[in-house]
Amino acid sequence: MPQAEQVKFPTGVYFIPSLGIIKSSNATQALNQSEQLILSYLLEHNQRPATKQDLIEAGWPKREVTEASLFQVIRSLRVKLQESNKGEVIETIPRLGYQICTFDIQTFDMADLNPLEKVKQKSKQLKYFLLGMLILFCAILATIKYMDEPSVDDLPFESRLTSLDSNNVLVIGEDEDVLNDLTSKVTTLYQSYNALHSPNHLENRRIFIYKNNDIYSVAWCKQDQDNYCIKGTELSYSMRLEEWPTFQNYILSNKGELIDTPKIQTDFTRQPAAKVYLNYIDDSVIQSKVIHYFISNEPNNEFKYSSMSFIASKQQDLHQVLSIKAANYQVIPTQDIPNVIARVKIMPEMFHWAYQPTGTTGLNKDSLALENERHEQVVYEGRKVVFNHLLYHHNHLSLIFSANAGLYWLHSNKQQDVLFKATVD
């Protein structure tokens, strides 16, 4: 009987590459194509961490997908590999990527396969035929403008609503471990703040905190007696994971601040329909980004928009134009996702750099603002449909959550805005 190769992991689970299956003492599971390709890549390149871009190229050859797709595959593999502790098999290497260091390659007789696995082995020719038909079908679908819309079940985050005295806190992350970590961090920060300042400086707040493999993102506002955000008290910050102590020290040394009106360098005289203000804590010289949105209504609760992004360095307050984008978007109210009011479906049309992001190394170094903009470039130029999520909306102010970029406030220039009209009708 012929022999085959299998990979044994510390969890007691086996991966059989030739069959594309994971098996344990109590279950056998088939991996999808991206899961097989990514797991195989991690094993073949185990001597070094694999970057997210490496794994995206390995898991989706000749296709443009976002990091959210990769996060979902990694999460699925962790479950199938039966990790009891995150990183037990697939280690997350901060700012580098992922790595599998511990495994054992073995050989076994195909006769040892159970009947179900033998059927899988005997049906490989049929599988390849069906795979060929699937590829042909996908090639036909590729002529459609937008593809790969994620479903609600595939959303790469979970959320939990909690409270700290009079403050409401929403933590967002990929799993329960992340939610617990975020809850611990915000609780510790809250207690430390109250130990230094009068407790009434930090009360009646809405606080949102998110973590992915690369960043923390935090947003907050002060609430009025009706639990609506008070204009001018909303702020958001994004930072790399190692910058959390810097952010914590910033909060502990301040009693809060109002939003400054940025100085925008542009000859464009039309007033935007909405603005976004983003603040960053990183090792680069770019400290903030402002986005102006110019929006027109379309039928069926759809909108067209163009936007201009501006950046400012720590050495000057003047914002300079960074990029220009255009897209359609649609607001889809939902009751299926906890703590989410609506999904915002974005259908990109155009991206154009107004600032050359590779020309000045000093300006680029470790910049989250430019990293996010490059990600946007891939999404927009690939015409990839993406979904953001509306977490808060009242009159002029909305809070948007992006799995890639984090949390940010969207300010409408109209007191009763129509940007998310479907959510308030």
PDB file of N, CA and C in Angstrom, residues 21 38 57 61 80 83 104 107 137 160 169 183 187 196 203 207 218 303 318 355 357:
ATOM      1  N   ILE A  21      -6.726  17.652   4.139  1.00  0.00           N
ATOM      2  CA  ILE A  21      -7.608  17.444   5.284  1.00  0.00           C
ATOM      3  C   ILE A  21      -6.843  17.609   6.596  1.00  0.00           C
ATOM      4  N   ILE A  38      -2.373  28.469   2.487  1.00  0.00           N
ATOM      5  CA  ILE A  38      -1.734  29.262   3.540  1.00  0.00           C
ATOM      6  C   ILE A  38      -1.052  28.367   4.573  1.00  0.00           C
ATOM      7  N   GLU A  57      -0.688  36.574  -1.061  1.00  0.00           N
ATOM      8  CA  GLU A  57      -0.268  36.137  -2.397  1.00  0.00           C
ATOM      9  C   GLU A  57      -0.287  34.615  -2.514  1.00  0.00           C
ATOM     10  N   PRO A  61      -3.779  33.364  -5.226  1.00  0.00           N
ATOM     11  CA  PRO A  61      -2.881  33.692  -6.341  1.00  0.00           C
ATOM     12  C   PRO A  61      -3.593  34.523  -7.414  1.00  0.00           C
ATOM     13  N   LYS A  80      -9.600  24.782  13.499  1.00  0.00           N
ATOM     14  CA  LYS A  80      -9.455  23.418  12.976  1.00  0.00           C
ATOM     15  C   LYS A  80      -8.222  22.721  13.530  1.00  0.00           C
ATOM     16  N   GLU A  83      -6.408  24.844  18.564  1.00  0.00           N
ATOM     17  CA  GLU A  83      -5.600  25.621  19.493  1.00  0.00           C
ATOM     18  C   GLU A  83      -6.426  25.920  20.751  1.00  0.00           C
ATOM     19  N   ASP A 104       5.893  18.096  13.370  1.00  0.00           N
ATOM     20  CA  ASP A 104       6.654  16.880  13.076  1.00  0.00           C
ATOM     21  C   ASP A 104       6.113  16.271  11.789  1.00  0.00           C
ATOM     22  N   THR A 107       5.400   9.829   7.998  1.00  0.00           N
ATOM     23  CA  THR A 107       4.802   9.073   6.896  1.00  0.00           C
ATOM     24  C   THR A 107       3.883   8.007   7.480  1.00  0.00           C
ATOM     25  N   PHE A 137     -15.912  28.595 -14.134  1.00  0.00           N
ATOM     26  CA  PHE A 137     -17.056  29.385 -13.682  1.00  0.00           C
ATOM     27  C   PHE A 137     -16.603  30.714 -13.078  1.00  0.00           C
ATOM     28  N   ARG A 160     -18.392  43.391  22.374  1.00  0.00           N
ATOM     29  CA  ARG A 160     -19.017  43.201  23.685  1.00  0.00           C
ATOM     30  C   ARG A 160     -19.264  44.579  24.294  1.00  0.00           C
ATOM     31  N   VAL A 169     -18.954  51.256  27.330  1.00  0.00           N
ATOM     32  CA  VAL A 169     -17.740  50.834  26.636  1.00  0.00           C
ATOM     33  C   VAL A 169     -18.076  49.695  25.681  1.00  0.00           C
ATOM     34  N   THR A 183     -10.921  44.816  27.439  1.00  0.00           N
ATOM     35  CA  THR A 183     -11.670  45.171  28.641  1.00  0.00           C
ATOM     36  C   THR A 183     -10.719  45.446  29.803  1.00  0.00           C
ATOM     37  N   THR A 187     -10.187  49.207  31.487  1.00  0.00           N
ATOM     38  CA  THR A 187     -10.487  49.286  32.923  1.00  0.00           C
ATOM     39  C   THR A 187      -9.288  49.821  33.696  1.00  0.00           C
ATOM     40  N   LEU A 196      -5.580  59.938  39.329  1.00  0.00           N
ATOM     41  CA  LEU A 196      -4.814  61.169  39.111  1.00  0.00           C
ATOM     42  C   LEU A 196      -5.701  62.406  39.015  1.00  0.00           C
ATOM     43  N   GLU A 203     -16.714  60.966  32.937  1.00  0.00           N
ATOM     44  CA  GLU A 203     -18.004  60.353  33.216  1.00  0.00           C
ATOM     45  C   GLU A 203     -18.942  60.620  32.057  1.00  0.00           C
ATOM     46  N   ILE A 207     -17.355  55.065  24.925  1.00  0.00           N
ATOM     47  CA  ILE A 207     -15.977  54.693  24.624  1.00  0.00           C
ATOM     48  C   ILE A 207     -16.000  53.445  23.738  1.00  0.00           C
ATOM     49  N   VAL A 218      -9.084  53.728  19.168  1.00  0.00           N
ATOM     50  CA  VAL A 218      -9.935  54.144  20.278  1.00  0.00           C
ATOM     51  C   VAL A 218     -10.722  55.379  19.863  1.00  0.00           C
ATOM     52  N   PHE A 303     -25.546  56.257  -2.742  1.00  0.00           N
ATOM     53  CA  PHE A 303     -24.904  57.556  -2.833  1.00  0.00           C
ATOM     54  C   PHE A 303     -23.640  57.427  -3.675  1.00  0.00           C
ATOM     55  N   LEU A 318      -0.485  72.829   8.985  1.00  0.00           N
ATOM     56  CA  LEU A 318      -1.088  72.920   7.660  1.00  0.00           C
ATOM     57  C   LEU A 318      -1.221  71.533   7.039  1.00  0.00           C
ATOM     58  N   TYR A 355      -0.101  63.020  -3.565  1.00  0.00           N
ATOM     59  CA  TYR A 355       1.205  63.092  -2.910  1.00  0.00           C
ATOM     60  C   TYR A 355       1.912  61.777  -3.190  1.00  0.00           C
ATOM     61  N   PRO A 357       3.844  58.840  -2.160  1.00  0.00           N
ATOM     62  CA  PRO A 357       4.146  58.276  -0.841  1.00  0.00           C
ATOM     63  C   PRO A 357       5.502  57.596  -0.746  1.00  0.00           C
TER      64      PRO A 357
END
